[in-house]
CSV table of C-alpha atoms in Angstrom, one decimal:
chain,number,residue,atom,x,y,z
J,9,UNK,CA,10.1,10.2,22.2
J,10,UNK,CA,11.5,9.6,19.0
J,11,UNK,CA,12.5,12.4,16.0
J,12,UNK,CA,10.7,11.4,13.3
J,13,UNK,CA,7.2,10.8,12.5
J,14,UNK,CA,6.3,7.6,10.7
J,15,UNK,CA,3.1,7.4,8.9
J,16,UNK,CA,1.0,4.2,10.2
J,17,UNK,CA,1.4,1.9,6.9
J,18,UNK,CA,5.2,1.8,8.0
J,19,UNK,CA,4.6,0.4,11.4
J,20,UNK,CA,2.0,-2.0,10.4
J,21,UNK,CA,1.7,-5.0,8.2
J,22,UNK,CA,-0.3,-4.3,4.7
J,23,UNK,CA,-3.9,-5.1,3.9
J,24,UNK,CA,-4.5,-8.5,2.2
J,25,UNK,CA,-5.7,-8.9,-1.2
J,26,UNK,CA,-9.6,-10.4,-1.5
J,27,UNK,CA,-7.5,-13.1,-3.5
J,28,UNK,CA,-4.8,-14.1,-1.5
J,29,UNK,CA,-3.8,-17.5,-2.0
J,30,UNK,CA,-3.0,-19.3,1.6
J,31,UNK,CA,0.1,-21.2,2.2
J,32,UNK,CA,-0.1,-23.0,5.2
J,33,UNK,CA,3.1,-25.0,4.4
J,34,UNK,CA,4.8,-21.8,4.7
J,35,UNK,CA,2.8,-20.5,7.4
J,36,UNK,CA,4.2,-23.9,9.5
J,37,UNK,CA,7.6,-23.6,8.6
J,38,UNK,CA,8.0,-19.5,9.6
J,39,UNK,CA,5.9,-21.3,13.0
J,40,UNK,CA,8.9,-23.9,13.5
J,41,UNK,CA,11.4,-21.1,13.2
J,42,UNK,CA,10.5,-19.7,16.1
J,43,UNK,CA,13.0,-22.2,18.0
J,44,UNK,CA,16.2,-20.5,16.1
J,45,UNK,CA,17.4,-17.6,16.3
J,46,UNK,CA,16.7,-15.6,13.0
J,47,UNK,CA,13.9,-15.8,10.0
J,48,UNK,CA,15.2,-14.6,6.9
J,49,UNK,CA,12.8,-14.9,4.2
J,50,UNK,CA,14.6,-14.2,0.5
J,51,UNK,CA,13.3,-13.9,-2.8
J,52,UNK,CA,13.6,-11.8,-6.0
J,53,UNK,CA,10.5,-8.8,-6.1
J,54,UNK,CA,7.5,-10.4,-7.0
J,55,UNK,CA,7.6,-13.5,-4.7
J,56,UNK,CA,4.7,-12.7,-2.1
J,57,UNK,CA,7.0,-12.4,1.0
J,58,UNK,CA,5.3,-9.2,2.3
J,59,UNK,CA,1.9,-10.7,1.7
J,60,UNK,CA,3.2,-14.1,3.3
J,61,UNK,CA,4.2,-12.6,6.3
J,62,UNK,CA,1.6,-10.7,7.0
J,63,UNK,CA,-1.0,-13.0,6.5
J,64,UNK,CA,1.1,-15.1,9.6
J,65,UNK,CA,1.0,-12.4,11.4
J,66,UNK,CA,-2.7,-11.7,11.0
J,67,UNK,CA,-3.7,-15.4,11.7
J,68,UNK,CA,-1.6,-15.4,15.1
J,69,UNK,CA,-3.0,-12.5,16.5
J,70,UNK,CA,-1.4,-14.4,20.3
J,71,UNK,CA,1.6,-13.7,19.1
J,72,UNK,CA,2.6,-9.6,19.7
J,73,UNK,CA,4.2,-8.5,16.4
J,74,UNK,CA,5.8,-5.1,16.0
J,75,UNK,CA,6.3,-4.7,12.2
J,76,UNK,CA,8.5,-2.2,10.1
J,77,UNK,CA,8.4,-1.7,6.6
J,78,UNK,CA,11.8,-0.5,5.7
J,79,UNK,CA,13.1,2.1,2.9
J,80,UNK,CA,15.5,3.7,1.7
J,81,UNK,CA,15.8,6.3,4.4
J,82,UNK,CA,16.5,3.8,6.8
J,83,UNK,CA,20.0,4.0,6.4
J,84,UNK,CA,20.0,6.9,9.0
J,85,UNK,CA,20.4,4.7,12.2
J,86,UNK,CA,18.2,7.4,13.6
J,87,UNK,CA,15.5,6.6,11.9
J,88,UNK,CA,15.6,2.6,11.5
J,89,UNK,CA,15.7,2.4,15.2
J,90,UNK,CA,13.1,4.8,16.1
J,91,UNK,CA,10.8,3.5,14.0
J,92,UNK,CA,12.0,0.2,16.0
J,93,UNK,CA,11.2,1.7,18.6
J,94,UNK,CA,7.8,3.1,18.0
J,95,UNK,CA,6.8,-0.4,16.5
J,96,UNK,CA,7.6,-2.2,20.0
J,97,UNK,CA,6.0,0.5,22.0
J,98,UNK,CA,2.9,-0.2,20.3
J,99,UNK,CA,2.9,-3.8,21.0
J,100,UNK,CA,-0.6,-4.3,23.1
J,101,UNK,CA,1.8,-6.8,25.2
J,102,UNK,CA,4.2,-4.0,26.5
J,103,UNK,CA,3.0,-2.7,29.7
J,104,UNK,CA,3.2,1.4,30.6
J,105,UNK,CA,5.9,0.6,32.8
J,106,UNK,CA,8.0,-0.7,30.1
J,107,UNK,CA,11.7,0.5,30.2
J,108,UNK,CA,10.9,0.8,25.9
J,109,UNK,CA,8.6,3.9,26.6
J,110,UNK,CA,11.7,5.7,28.6
J,111,UNK,CA,14.1,5.0,25.4
J,112,UNK,CA,15.5,7.4,23.6
J,113,UNK,CA,16.7,7.8,20.1
J,114,UNK,CA,19.7,10.4,19.8
J,115,UNK,CA,19.0,13.5,17.5
J,116,UNK,CA,22.8,13.0,16.5
J,117,UNK,CA,24.0,9.4,16.5
J,118,UNK,CA,23.0,6.2,17.3
J,119,UNK,CA,25.8,4.3,19.4
J,120,UNK,CA,26.1,0.6,20.4
J,121,UNK,CA,24.8,1.4,23.9
J,122,UNK,CA,21.5,2.4,22.7
J,123,UNK,CA,21.1,-1.4,21.5
J,124,UNK,CA,22.2,-3.2,24.2
J,125,UNK,CA,19.6,-0.8,26.4
J,126,UNK,CA,16.9,-1.6,23.7
J,127,UNK,CA,18.0,-5.8,24.2
J,128,UNK,CA,17.2,-5.3,28.4
J,129,UNK,CA,14.3,-3.7,28.0
J,130,UNK,CA,12.8,-6.4,25.9
J,131,UNK,CA,14.3,-8.4,28.1
J,132,UNK,CA,11.8,-7.3,30.7
J,133,UNK,CA,9.0,-7.6,28.4
J,134,UNK,CA,6.5,-10.3,30.3
J,135,UNK,CA,6.1,-12.0,27.3
J,136,UNK,CA,8.1,-12.7,23.7
J,137,UNK,CA,7.6,-10.1,21.0
J,138,UNK,CA,7.7,-11.0,17.5
J,139,UNK,CA,9.9,-8.3,15.1
J,140,UNK,CA,9.2,-8.3,11.3
J,141,UNK,CA,11.5,-6.4,9.6
J,142,UNK,CA,10.5,-6.3,5.8
J,143,UNK,CA,12.5,-5.2,2.9
J,144,UNK,CA,15.8,-5.2,4.8
J,145,UNK,CA,17.5,-5.2,1.2
J,146,UNK,CA,17.5,-1.6,1.8
J,147,UNK,CA,20.2,-1.7,4.8
J,148,UNK,CA,23.6,-2.0,2.3
J,149,UNK,CA,26.0,0.4,4.1
J,150,UNK,CA,26.6,2.4,7.5
J,151,UNK,CA,26.5,1.6,10.5
J,152,UNK,CA,22.6,0.2,10.0
J,153,UNK,CA,24.3,-2.5,8.8
J,154,UNK,CA,26.5,-3.4,12.3
J,155,UNK,CA,23.5,-2.5,14.5
J,156,UNK,CA,21.8,-5.2,12.5
J,157,UNK,CA,24.1,-7.8,13.2
J,158,UNK,CA,24.6,-6.7,17.0
J,159,UNK,CA,21.0,-7.1,17.0
J,160,UNK,CA,20.4,-10.7,15.8
J,161,UNK,CA,23.6,-12.2,17.7
J,162,UNK,CA,22.1,-10.3,20.6
J,163,UNK,CA,18.4,-9.9,21.1
J,164,UNK,CA,17.8,-13.0,23.6
J,165,UNK,CA,15.1,-15.0,23.8
J,166,UNK,CA,12.3,-12.2,24.5
J,167,UNK,CA,12.5,-10.8,21.2
J,168,UNK,CA,12.2,-13.2,17.8
J,169,UNK,CA,13.2,-11.6,14.7
J,170,UNK,CA,11.9,-12.1,11.4
J,171,UNK,CA,13.5,-10.3,8.0
J,172,UNK,CA,12.4,-10.3,4.5
J,173,UNK,CA,14.7,-9.3,1.4
J,174,UNK,CA,15.4,-9.1,-1.8
J,175,UNK,CA,19.0,-10.5,-1.2
J,176,UNK,CA,20.6,-11.9,1.6
J,177,UNK,CA,21.1,-9.6,4.1
J,178,UNK,CA,24.5,-8.6,5.4
J,179,UNK,CA,24.7,-10.8,8.0
J,180,UNK,CA,26.6,-14.5,8.6
J,181,UNK,CA,24.6,-16.1,6.9
J,182,UNK,CA,26.5,-19.1,6.1
J,183,UNK,CA,27.4,-19.8,10.0
J,184,UNK,CA,24.1,-19.5,11.1
J,185,UNK,CA,23.2,-21.9,9.0
J,186,UNK,CA,25.8,-24.2,9.6
J,187,UNK,CA,24.7,-23.8,13.7
J,188,UNK,CA,21.3,-24.4,12.8
J,189,UNK,CA,20.4,-21.1,14.3
J,190,UNK,CA,18.5,-19.8,10.8
J,191,UNK,CA,15.1,-20.3,9.4
J,192,UNK,CA,15.1,-19.9,5.7
J,193,UNK,CA,12.1,-19.6,3.0
J,194,UNK,CA,13.5,-18.8,-0.1
J,195,UNK,CA,13.1,-18.4,-3.6
J,196,UNK,CA,12.3,-22.0,-4.4
J,197,UNK,CA,9.9,-22.5,-1.6
J,198,UNK,CA,8.0,-19.0,-2.1
J,199,UNK,CA,7.4,-20.2,-6.0
J,200,UNK,CA,3.8,-20.9,-6.4
J,201,UNK,CA,3.1,-24.6,-6.8
J,202,UNK,CA,0.8,-25.7,-9.8
J,203,UNK,CA,-2.3,-26.2,-7.2
J,204,UNK,CA,-1.7,-22.5,-5.6
J,205,UNK,CA,-1.1,-21.2,-9.4
J,206,UNK,CA,-4.3,-22.9,-10.3
J,207,UNK,CA,-6.2,-21.4,-7.7
J,208,UNK,CA,-5.3,-18.0,-7.7
J,209,UNK,CA,-6.3,-17.9,-11.6
J,210,UNK,CA,-9.5,-19.5,-10.4
J,211,UNK,CA,-10.4,-16.1,-8.3
J,212,UNK,CA,-9.9,-14.5,-10.7
J,213,UNK,CA,-13.0,-14.2,-12.4
J,214,UNK,CA,-11.1,-15.3,-15.6
J,215,UNK,CA,-12.9,-18.2,-17.5
J,216,UNK,CA,-9.4,-20.2,-18.3
J,217,UNK,CA,-8.8,-24.0,-19.5
J,218,UNK,CA,-6.9,-26.5,-17.1
J,219,UNK,CA,-4.4,-26.6,-19.8
J,220,UNK,CA,-4.0,-22.5,-20.4
J,221,UNK,CA,-3.2,-21.9,-16.3
J,222,UNK,CA,-0.6,-24.7,-16.5
J,223,UNK,CA,1.0,-22.8,-19.0
J,224,UNK,CA,1.0,-19.7,-17.6
J,225,UNK,CA,2.2,-21.4,-14.5
J,226,UNK,CA,4.8,-22.6,-16.7
J,227,UNK,CA,5.4,-19.7,-18.3
J,228,UNK,CA,6.2,-17.5,-14.9
J,229,UNK,CA,7.9,-20.7,-13.2
J,230,UNK,CA,5.3,-20.1,-10.2
J,231,UNK,CA,6.6,-16.0,-10.0
J,232,UNK,CA,3.3,-14.6,-7.8
J,233,UNK,CA,3.5,-11.1,-9.7
J,234,UNK,CA,4.3,-12.4,-13.5
J,235,UNK,CA,0.8,-14.5,-13.0
J,236,UNK,CA,-0.9,-11.9,-11.8
J,237,UNK,CA,0.2,-9.2,-13.9
J,238,UNK,CA,-0.7,-11.9,-16.8
J,239,UNK,CA,-4.3,-11.5,-15.1
J,240,UNK,CA,-4.7,-8.1,-15.6
J,241,UNK,CA,-3.4,-8.2,-19.5
J,242,UNK,CA,-5.9,-11.4,-20.2
J,243,UNK,CA,-8.6,-9.4,-18.7
J,244,UNK,CA,-8.2,-7.0,-21.7
J,245,UNK,CA,-7.5,-9.6,-24.3
J,246,UNK,CA,-10.5,-11.2,-26.4
J,247,UNK,CA,-8.5,-14.2,-27.3
J,248,UNK,CA,-6.9,-16.0,-24.2
J,249,UNK,CA,-5.0,-18.3,-26.2
J,250,UNK,CA,-3.5,-16.1,-28.7
J,251,UNK,CA,-2.4,-13.8,-25.7
J,252,UNK,CA,-0.9,-16.9,-23.6
J,253,UNK,CA,0.9,-17.7,-27.2
J,254,UNK,CA,2.6,-14.6,-27.4
J,255,UNK,CA,2.9,-14.1,-23.1
J,256,UNK,CA,6.8,-13.2,-22.7
J,257,UNK,CA,9.3,-11.1,-21.0
J,258,UNK,CA,8.5,-8.3,-23.1
J,259,UNK,CA,5.0,-8.2,-22.8
J,260,UNK,CA,4.7,-4.4,-21.6
J,261,UNK,CA,3.7,-4.7,-18.3
J,262,UNK,CA,6.2,-7.3,-17.3
J,263,UNK,CA,8.8,-5.8,-18.9
J,264,UNK,CA,8.3,-2.7,-16.8
J,265,UNK,CA,8.2,-4.7,-13.6
J,266,UNK,CA,11.4,-6.7,-14.4
J,267,UNK,CA,13.0,-3.7,-15.5
J,268,UNK,CA,11.8,-1.5,-12.9
J,269,UNK,CA,12.3,-4.1,-9.8
J,270,UNK,CA,14.7,-6.3,-11.1
J,271,UNK,CA,17.6,-5.3,-13.7
J,272,UNK,CA,17.2,-1.4,-11.9
J,273,UNK,CA,18.6,-3.4,-8.6
J,274,UNK,CA,21.9,-4.5,-9.9
J,275,UNK,CA,24.8,-2.6,-11.1
J,276,UNK,CA,25.4,-2.0,-14.8
J,277,UNK,CA,28.5,-4.5,-15.1
J,278,UNK,CA,26.6,-7.3,-13.7
J,279,UNK,CA,23.5,-6.0,-16.0
J,280,UNK,CA,25.4,-6.5,-18.8
J,281,UNK,CA,26.9,-10.0,-18.0
J,282,UNK,CA,23.0,-10.9,-18.0
J,283,UNK,CA,22.5,-9.2,-21.4
J,284,UNK,CA,25.3,-11.1,-22.9
J,285,UNK,CA,24.4,-14.8,-21.5
J,286,UNK,CA,20.7,-14.6,-22.5
J,287,UNK,CA,21.6,-16.5,-25.6
J,288,UNK,CA,21.8,-19.4,-23.9
J,289,UNK,CA,19.9,-21.2,-20.9
J,290,UNK,CA,21.0,-22.8,-19.2
J,291,UNK,CA,25.0,-21.2,-19.9
J,292,UNK,CA,28.0,-23.3,-18.7
J,293,UNK,CA,30.7,-21.0,-16.7
J,294,UNK,CA,32.9,-21.0,-19.9
J,295,UNK,CA,30.9,-20.2,-22.4
J,296,UNK,CA,30.0,-17.4,-20.4
J,297,UNK,CA,33.4,-16.1,-19.8
J,298,UNK,CA,33.7,-16.4,-23.5
J,299,UNK,CA,30.5,-14.4,-24.3
J,300,UNK,CA,31.1,-11.7,-22.1
J,301,UNK,CA,35.0,-11.2,-22.7
J,302,UNK,CA,35.6,-11.2,-19.1
J,303,UNK,CA,37.4,-13.9,-16.8
J,304,UNK,CA,35.1,-13.7,-13.7
J,305,UNK,CA,31.8,-13.8,-15.7
J,306,UNK,CA,30.9,-17.3,-13.7
J,307,UNK,CA,31.7,-15.5,-10.6
J,308,UNK,CA,29.5,-12.5,-11.3
J,309,UNK,CA,26.7,-15.0,-12.4
J,310,UNK,CA,27.4,-16.8,-8.9
J,311,UNK,CA,26.8,-13.3,-7.1
J,312,UNK,CA,23.7,-12.8,-8.8
J,313,UNK,CA,22.5,-16.2,-8.0
J,314,UNK,CA,22.5,-14.8,-4.3
J,315,UNK,CA,21.6,-10.9,-4.7
J,316,UNK,CA,19.1,-11.2,-8.2
J,317,UNK,CA,17.8,-14.5,-7.1
J,318,UNK,CA,15.8,-14.6,-10.8
J,319,UNK,CA,19.2,-16.5,-11.9
J,320,UNK,CA,19.8,-19.9,-10.9
J,321,UNK,CA,22.3,-22.6,-10.8
J,322,UNK,CA,22.0,-26.4,-11.3
J,323,UNK,CA,24.3,-28.9,-11.4
J,324,UNK,CA,25.3,-31.2,-14.5
J,325,UNK,CA,24.2,-34.9,-14.1
J,326,UNK,CA,26.6,-36.9,-13.8
J,327,UNK,CA,29.5,-34.3,-14.3
J,328,UNK,CA,32.1,-34.8,-11.5
J,329,UNK,CA,34.3,-32.2,-9.8
J,330,UNK,CA,37.0,-32.8,-12.0
J,331,UNK,CA,34.6,-31.5,-15.4
J,332,UNK,CA,35.4,-27.4,-15.7
J,333,UNK,CA,31.7,-27.0,-16.6
J,334,UNK,CA,30.2,-29.0,-13.9
J,335,UNK,CA,27.5,-26.2,-12.9
J,336,UNK,CA,25.1,-24.2,-15.2
J,337,UNK,CA,23.5,-20.8,-14.9
J,338,UNK,CA,20.3,-19.6,-16.2
J,339,UNK,CA,18.1,-16.9,-15.6
J,340,UNK,CA,14.1,-17.3,-15.2
J,341,UNK,CA,12.3,-17.2,-18.2
J,342,UNK,CA,10.1,-14.0,-18.3
J,343,UNK,CA,13.9,-12.5,-17.7
J,344,UNK,CA,15.4,-14.3,-20.4
J,345,UNK,CA,13.1,-13.0,-22.9
J,346,UNK,CA,13.1,-9.2,-21.7
J,347,UNK,CA,17.1,-9.7,-21.8
J,348,UNK,CA,17.0,-11.4,-25.2
J,349,UNK,CA,14.5,-8.4,-26.8
J,350,UNK,CA,16.7,-5.6,-25.3
J,351,UNK,CA,20.0,-7.5,-26.9
J,352,UNK,CA,17.6,-7.5,-30.3
J,353,UNK,CA,17.1,-3.9,-29.7
J,354,UNK,CA,20.7,-2.4,-29.1
J,355,UNK,CA,22.3,-4.6,-32.0
J,356,UNK,CA,19.9,-4.4,-34.6
J,357,UNK,CA,20.3,-8.1,-36.1
J,358,UNK,CA,19.7,-10.4,-33.0
J,359,UNK,CA,16.9,-12.8,-33.6
J,360,UNK,CA,15.0,-15.9,-32.0
J,361,UNK,CA,16.8,-18.3,-34.1
J,362,UNK,CA,20.3,-17.1,-32.0
J,363,UNK,CA,18.7,-18.4,-28.9
J,364,UNK,CA,20.5,-21.6,-27.6
J,365,UNK,CA,19.3,-24.1,-25.2
J,366,UNK,CA,21.6,-26.5,-23.4
J,367,UNK,CA,20.7,-29.9,-22.6
């Protein structure tokens, strides 16, 4: 038994929308990941991580799956492992005689002995079980971080572990990548292709011309949430061309999403670096240092490449390793729009002519 009662939605994949765009290539990549110790789906908010995994689970009903949607309260080890244990017990392939039904989560603290017992109980199951932990970015401190590392290291062949997160989980990802023990789907693969964007827009009920759809795809960079927010606003617009010409990161619905789901996730000092560097796209590290008046500006941007995802790094064509600004950083188009607008509002004199594009 556990000391918590969990709402059903926490322990089950979400319902799929009627206009869901099927992504067979990504599902095939997830299937192939079964040969490795860990699968990580890592991308910023709104790239369709949860829906991709939910669709994958729904299309493979023959594979027993335990699903847990994490939140801020799951930094409590009792709540985390109580929900994992409840989800595993609910799998039809777990027999009534399984030791999982006899395991108890302590009312005071969860020791590593519990994880050993959990692993041994899973190892005795008649067939492998897939455990999907969604929103792992909530596990950023406390004992649960060490617990997760132990689970990844020692879970054994009867448990397939799949993690979805807005940022890199606090795991030895680099080492696992070198050991070929990791399957990864990141932002570059989670972006919608033009064909997928056309499919979603075609199912929206909007009568858009192909050129308008292509413009919207390019403007959002294949960011699924951006496309859906644009669809919602377009449905209320009488002039599609006028809306598309003005569509940017400071459009109300997009700005609210970026501010609430993206910028709110990062510390003030990182947010200030983003705001100051929004004047150039992309931006060389040396210029970032000058604009931010801090020597570690490039390091902050590099951290945001991994933690935020909407910041990317690109290599300058033809540069050699001795070139100081071999790499350049850049935020997404819509994020840059919002940052520039905030910079203008805060300074009172920032204008669009101040924006610089570096070839």
